Tab-separated table of C-alpha atoms in Angstrom:
chain	number	residue	atom	x	y	z
A	1	MET	CA	122.966	80.094	55.734
A	2	ARG	CA	119.538	78.762	54.020
A	3	PHE	CA	116.572	80.657	53.354
A	4	LYS	CA	113.170	79.208	53.331
A	5	SER	CA	111.880	78.512	49.608
A	6	ARG	CA	109.230	76.424	48.175
A	7	ARG	CA	110.635	75.925	45.002
A	8	ASN	CA	114.228	76.871	44.950
A	9	LYS	CA	117.598	76.378	46.974
A	10	VAL	CA	118.205	79.766	48.407
A	11	TYR	CA	121.371	80.585	50.349
A	12	LEU	CA	123.792	83.378	51.605
A	13	ARG	CA	127.226	83.050	50.589
A	14	ALA	CA	130.043	85.736	50.651
A	15	GLY	CA	127.474	88.400	51.433
A	16	ALA	CA	125.580	87.580	48.404
A	17	VAL	CA	122.195	85.613	47.907
A	18	ILE	CA	122.540	82.432	45.740
A	19	LYS	CA	119.536	81.374	44.169
A	20	GLU	CA	119.269	78.252	42.501
A	21	TYR	CA	116.340	77.448	39.937
A	22	THR	CA	114.773	74.239	38.597
A	23	ASP	CA	112.939	76.312	35.933
A	24	ALA	CA	114.807	78.101	33.495
A	25	GLN	CA	111.983	80.305	32.468
A	26	ALA	CA	111.365	81.441	36.103
A	27	ILE	CA	115.211	82.543	36.419
A	28	VAL	CA	114.672	84.738	33.145
A	29	ARG	CA	111.449	86.036	34.520
A	30	GLU	CA	112.815	87.046	37.904
A	31	ALA	CA	115.941	88.755	36.562
A	32	ASP	CA	114.135	90.796	34.057
A	33	THR	CA	111.533	91.708	36.499
A	34	LEU	CA	114.245	93.006	39.202
A	35	ARG	CA	116.272	94.825	36.688
A	36	PHE	CA	112.874	96.534	35.314
A	37	LEU	CA	112.002	97.258	38.785
A	38	SER	CA	115.204	98.797	39.823
A	39	LYS	CA	115.448	100.945	36.712
A	40	SER	CA	111.789	102.309	37.538
A	41	GLY	CA	113.186	103.348	41.092
A	42	LEU	CA	111.349	100.560	43.140
A	43	ALA	CA	113.275	99.051	46.206
A	44	VAL	CA	114.507	95.478	45.127
A	45	PRO	CA	117.663	93.662	45.351
A	46	LYS	CA	120.413	93.924	42.388
A	47	VAL	CA	120.859	91.297	40.103
A	48	LEU	CA	124.702	91.007	40.506
A	49	GLN	CA	125.119	87.876	38.002
A	50	GLN	CA	123.007	85.513	36.127
A	51	SER	CA	123.733	82.099	34.438
A	52	ALA	CA	121.521	79.461	33.022
A	53	HIS	CA	120.347	78.115	36.462
A	54	GLN	CA	121.463	80.710	39.142
A	55	LEU	CA	121.017	84.439	39.960
A	56	VAL	CA	123.463	86.080	42.469
A	57	LEU	CA	121.415	88.678	44.283
A	58	GLU	CA	122.272	91.678	46.711
A	59	TYR	CA	121.667	90.699	50.028
A	60	ILE	CA	118.964	93.069	51.778
A	61	GLU	CA	119.928	93.088	55.701
A	62	GLY	CA	116.784	93.628	57.638
A	63	SER	CA	113.681	91.977	59.115
A	64	THR	CA	110.834	90.432	56.799
A	65	TYR	CA	107.387	91.555	57.476
A	66	LEU	CA	106.546	88.185	59.010
A	67	GLU	CA	108.702	88.821	61.743
A	68	LEU	CA	107.323	92.503	62.316
A	69	VAL	CA	103.704	91.321	62.465
A	70	GLU	CA	103.888	91.194	66.476
A	71	LYS	CA	105.636	94.862	66.656
A	72	MET	CA	104.229	96.495	63.671
A	73	THR	CA	104.484	100.431	63.573
A	74	SER	CA	102.844	103.067	61.455
A	75	GLN	CA	106.219	103.822	59.629
A	76	LYS	CA	106.565	100.153	58.587
A	77	ALA	CA	102.968	99.845	57.528
A	78	GLU	CA	103.152	103.068	55.279
A	79	ALA	CA	106.529	101.889	53.799
A	80	LEU	CA	104.777	98.471	52.832
A	81	ALA	CA	101.815	100.323	51.310
A	82	GLU	CA	103.787	102.802	49.367
A	83	TRP	CA	105.839	100.163	47.987
A	84	LEU	CA	102.877	98.007	46.930
A	85	ALA	CA	101.183	101.092	45.537
A	86	GLU	CA	104.337	101.952	43.535
A	87	TYR	CA	104.709	98.466	42.304
A	88	ASN	CA	100.874	98.445	40.907
A	89	ALA	CA	101.501	102.049	39.254
A	90	ILE	CA	104.682	100.758	37.257
A	91	THR	CA	103.441	97.192	36.464
A	92	ASN	CA	99.615	97.499	36.522
A	93	SER	CA	99.828	94.349	37.994
A	94	LEU	CA	99.310	92.448	41.174
A	95	ARG	CA	102.220	91.658	43.508
A	96	GLY	CA	100.466	88.153	43.786
A	97	ASP	CA	102.628	86.146	46.025
A	98	VAL	CA	102.145	88.519	49.188
A	99	ASN	CA	103.735	86.038	51.657
A	100	LEU	CA	105.310	88.517	54.114
A	101	ARG	CA	108.537	86.935	53.945
A	102	ASN	CA	108.755	88.560	50.620
A	103	PHE	CA	108.945	91.838	51.927
A	104	ILE	CA	112.007	93.275	53.974
A	105	TRP	CA	112.288	96.127	56.584
A	106	SER	CA	115.676	97.362	55.776
A	107	GLY	CA	115.656	100.060	58.452
A	108	ASN	CA	114.403	102.976	56.348
A	109	GLU	CA	112.262	101.447	53.427
A	110	CYS	CA	110.573	98.272	52.497
A	111	VAL	CA	112.067	96.100	49.781
A	112	GLY	CA	110.342	93.527	47.673
A	113	ILE	CA	111.932	89.977	46.999
A	114	ASP	CA	111.134	86.813	45.055
A	115	PHE	CA	109.849	87.773	41.703
A	116	GLU	CA	109.640	84.494	39.823
A	117	GLU	CA	105.861	84.238	39.288
A	118	PRO	CA	104.174	85.676	36.079
A	119	MET	CA	102.723	89.294	36.566
A	120	ILE	CA	98.882	89.016	36.906
A	121	LYS	CA	96.684	92.125	36.118
A	122	GLY	CA	94.369	93.128	38.857
A	123	ASP	CA	93.420	95.955	41.304
A	124	LEU	CA	95.489	96.931	44.143
A	125	GLU	CA	92.949	96.032	46.829
A	126	GLU	CA	93.538	92.197	45.967
A	127	ASP	CA	96.861	92.460	47.107
A	128	PHE	CA	96.123	94.758	50.254
A	129	GLY	CA	93.132	92.747	51.466
A	130	LYS	CA	95.441	89.305	51.085
A	131	ILE	CA	98.317	90.965	53.251
A	132	ILE	CA	95.934	91.693	55.984
A	133	ALA	CA	94.714	88.182	56.029
A	134	TYR	CA	98.067	86.673	56.306
A	135	ALA	CA	99.100	89.408	58.975
A	136	VAL	CA	96.228	88.826	61.312
A	137	THR	CA	96.147	85.027	61.086
A	138	TYR	CA	99.746	83.954	62.065
A	139	ASN	CA	99.534	82.147	65.377
A	140	PRO	CA	98.228	83.371	67.193
A	141	ALA	CA	95.259	84.751	65.253
A	142	PHE	CA	93.463	87.438	65.853
A	143	SER	CA	95.767	88.386	69.228
A	144	ALA	CA	95.800	92.502	70.310
A	145	ASN	CA	98.984	92.441	68.708
A	146	LYS	CA	97.347	91.169	65.037
A	147	PHE	CA	94.506	93.656	65.705
A	148	LEU	CA	97.128	96.606	66.101
A	149	CYS	CA	98.929	95.204	63.029
A	150	GLY	CA	95.833	94.919	60.815
A	151	LYS	CA	94.681	98.514	61.817
A	152	LEU	CA	98.140	99.922	61.086
A	153	MET	CA	98.202	98.255	57.517
A	154	LEU	CA	94.715	99.098	56.738
A	155	LYS	CA	95.005	102.539	57.506
A	156	ALA	CA	98.348	102.769	55.537
A	157	PHE	CA	96.379	101.042	52.736
A	158	LEU	CA	93.552	103.327	52.715
A	159	ASP	CA	95.851	106.526	52.690
A	160	VAL	CA	97.450	105.386	49.580
A	161	GLY	CA	94.157	105.204	47.712
A	162	GLY	CA	93.196	101.758	48.497
A	163	ALA	CA	89.144	101.298	48.779
A	164	LYS	CA	87.722	99.583	52.056
A	165	SER	CA	85.107	97.424	50.428
A	166	PRO	CA	87.194	95.429	47.712
A	167	MET	CA	89.910	94.911	50.367
A	168	ARG	CA	87.400	93.467	52.792
A	169	GLU	CA	86.390	91.297	49.970
A	170	ALA	CA	89.964	90.125	49.209
A	171	TYR	CA	90.612	89.675	52.706
A	172	LEU	CA	87.821	87.244	53.210
A	173	ARG	CA	88.293	85.458	50.096
A	174	GLU	CA	92.050	84.746	51.364
A	175	ILE	CA	90.776	83.539	54.713
A	176	ASP	CA	88.727	80.905	53.001
A	177	ALA	CA	91.811	79.869	50.640
A	178	MET	CA	94.093	80.052	54.067
A	179	ASN	CA	91.532	77.320	55.543
A	180	ILE	CA	92.002	74.958	52.815
A	181	ARG	CA	95.900	75.204	52.707
A	182	ARG	CA	96.495	75.291	56.438
A	183	ASN	CA	93.662	72.667	57.133
A	184	SER	CA	92.232	75.424	59.690
A	185	PHE	CA	88.909	76.885	60.180
A	186	ILE	CA	88.437	80.368	60.555
A	187	THR	CA	84.557	81.303	59.967
A	188	GLN	CA	83.580	83.999	57.708
A	189	ASP	CA	81.786	85.568	60.527
A	190	GLN	CA	85.005	85.383	62.689
A	191	ALA	CA	87.090	87.131	60.156
A	192	ALA	CA	84.386	89.684	59.098
A	193	THR	CA	84.188	90.983	62.631
A	194	PHE	CA	87.631	91.116	63.311
A	195	PHE	CA	87.880	93.445	60.139
A	196	MET	CA	84.988	95.417	61.157
A	197	HIS	CA	86.546	96.163	64.525
A	198	ILE	CA	89.695	97.354	62.873
A	199	CYS	CA	87.709	99.767	60.648
A	200	GLN	CA	85.593	101.019	63.757
A	201	GLU	CA	89.113	101.599	65.383
A	202	ILE	CA	90.118	103.446	62.562
A	203	ASN	CA	87.135	105.555	62.470
A	204	SER	CA	87.001	106.325	66.089
A	205	THR	CA	90.813	107.542	66.020
A	206	GLU	CA	90.031	109.853	63.033
A	207	THR	CA	87.090	111.105	64.763
A	208	LEU	CA	88.750	111.982	67.919
A	209	TYR	CA	91.806	113.497	65.943
A	210	PHE	CA	89.564	115.590	64.073
A	211	TYR	CA	87.466	116.876	67.107
A	212	THR	CA	90.508	117.382	69.060
A	213	HIS	CA	92.045	119.719	66.471
A	214	LEU	CA	88.894	121.421	66.000
A	215	ARG	CA	88.776	122.552	69.693
A	216	TYR	CA	92.377	123.649	69.333
A	217	TYR	CA	91.662	125.858	66.451
A	218	ASN	CA	88.327	127.299	67.888
A	219	ASN	CA	90.310	128.175	71.005
A	220	GLU	CA	92.721	130.148	69.342
């Protein structure tokens, strides 16, 4: 079984993931990062074996977050938010490569994979905004399911301390970058309006929850 990878040959063999590298520095960087994160308590694959050009990694069974964008739940969104917040707290760095294939829902937690790129310092909202941009623009972009996914993710990101304004800015920057990479054209107005509607939906849900519980307590 082969896995999609832009740089390396990655495949499943005998219940483990074999990752063959062309860049000797990348293999050392990824192995060291995985060991450090695992020791820090973050959910990542275990390094089973390392050689000059190959890593043997624990296979994490489950669904990638790319496979979940059409059926996102609050539990899965919260697990992703918590993983990213913990990663940022441990490393004081961005995850950077927030392709949704790099996050796996194992059935009870989010597991991060693919750490060959160098760490980059930055605020957590940069990762959050980029992930929302990825999630809501996969074909079909801005659909009803993508709206629900975006809402659940944004709510989860806010709940772990993300700030809305810098998330929005990162989201819009990534939309522009995607237009170049994908040779597509999503206008800033389209993207900004979609984000605004997600925010309004979160606010209206929270307002309804507040007033419902206020009436409940007043009637006791």
